[in-house]
Amino acid sequence: PAAVVDDVAVAPEWQRRGVGRVMMEFARARCAQAGCYKLALSSNARRRKAHAFYRSLGFEAHGISFAVRP
């Protein structure tokens, strides 16, 4: 199995306090417990600060994401 993190958000008054890091570490731990071979997410190409955050958690850029609305 694989896991996908979708719609990561932290309320503005809680940003820069480690809440996002704890949320992502929780997701990663749950993924590991479930035996997932990967944890993936996608992010808008313009969100450079978010990308730096994800890299600080060990995520690496991988491919290009595509989506379609039904």
GROMACS .gro file of C-alpha atoms in nm:
model
   70
    1PRO     CA    1   0.000   0.000   0.000
    2ALA     CA    2   0.089   0.366  -0.044
    3ALA     CA    3  -0.031   0.677   0.140
    4VAL     CA    4  -0.117   1.025   0.014
    5VAL     CA    5  -0.128   1.340   0.223
    6ASP     CA    6  -0.389   1.583   0.089
    7ASP     CA    7  -0.478   1.940   0.185
    8VAL     CA    8  -0.220   2.014   0.453
    9ALA     CA    9  -0.320   2.329   0.640
   10VAL     CA   10  -0.239   2.489   0.973
   11ALA     CA   11  -0.442   2.784   1.102
   12PRO     CA   12  -0.242   3.108   1.067
   13GLU     CA   13  -0.224   3.165   1.443
   14TRP     CA   14  -0.061   2.822   1.486
   15GLN     CA   15   0.187   2.845   1.198
   16ARG     CA   16   0.561   2.847   1.271
   17ARG     CA   17   0.504   2.663   1.602
   18GLY     CA   18   0.583   2.309   1.488
   19VAL     CA   19   0.222   2.198   1.439
   20GLY     CA   20   0.272   2.113   1.070
   21ARG     CA   21   0.585   1.914   1.151
   22VAL     CA   22   0.400   1.713   1.418
   23MET     CA   23   0.111   1.648   1.176
   24MET     CA   24   0.345   1.524   0.905
   25GLU     CA   25   0.546   1.310   1.147
   26PHE     CA   26   0.218   1.154   1.262
   27ALA     CA   27   0.120   1.081   0.901
   28ARG     CA   28   0.460   0.929   0.833
   29ALA     CA   29   0.439   0.708   1.142
   30ARG     CA   30   0.090   0.587   1.046
   31CYS     CA   31   0.216   0.514   0.697
   32ALA     CA   32   0.502   0.306   0.839
   33GLN     CA   33   0.266   0.121   1.077
   34ALA     CA   34   0.043   0.032   0.783
   35GLY     CA   35   0.340  -0.105   0.587
   36CYS     CA   36   0.318   0.157   0.314
   37TYR     CA   37   0.610   0.169   0.074
   38LYS     CA   38   0.576   0.546   0.027
   39LEU     CA   39   0.406   0.860   0.154
   40ALA     CA   40   0.335   1.110  -0.123
   41LEU     CA   41   0.192   1.457  -0.156
   42SER     CA   42   0.166   1.719  -0.427
   43SER     CA   43   0.213   2.092  -0.395
   44ASN     CA   44   0.158   2.388  -0.622
   45ALA     CA   45   0.480   2.469  -0.809
   46ARG     CA   46   0.477   2.827  -0.673
   47ARG     CA   47   0.474   2.725  -0.303
   48ARG     CA   48   0.850   2.739  -0.250
   49LYS     CA   49   0.828   2.777   0.130
   50ALA     CA   50   0.608   2.468   0.148
   51HIS     CA   51   0.858   2.279  -0.066
   52ALA     CA   52   1.142   2.376   0.168
   53PHE     CA   53   0.929   2.254   0.461
   54TYR     CA   54   0.860   1.919   0.294
   55ARG     CA   55   1.229   1.877   0.209
   56SER     CA   56   1.317   1.946   0.574
   57LEU     CA   57   1.099   1.644   0.657
   58GLY     CA   58   1.289   1.421   0.415
   59PHE     CA   59   1.055   1.444   0.115
   60GLU     CA   60   1.218   1.457  -0.228
   61ALA     CA   61   1.077   1.597  -0.550
   62HIS     CA   62   0.943   1.311  -0.757
   63GLY     CA   63   0.784   1.338  -1.100
   64ILE     CA   64   0.500   1.565  -1.202
   65SER     CA   65   0.149   1.547  -1.059
   66PHE     CA   66  -0.160   1.545  -1.281
   67ALA     CA   67  -0.527   1.566  -1.182
   68VAL     CA   68  -0.866   1.597  -1.346
   69ARG     CA   69  -1.195   1.707  -1.200
   70PRO     CA   70  -1.479   1.460  -1.263
   0.00000   0.00000   0.00000
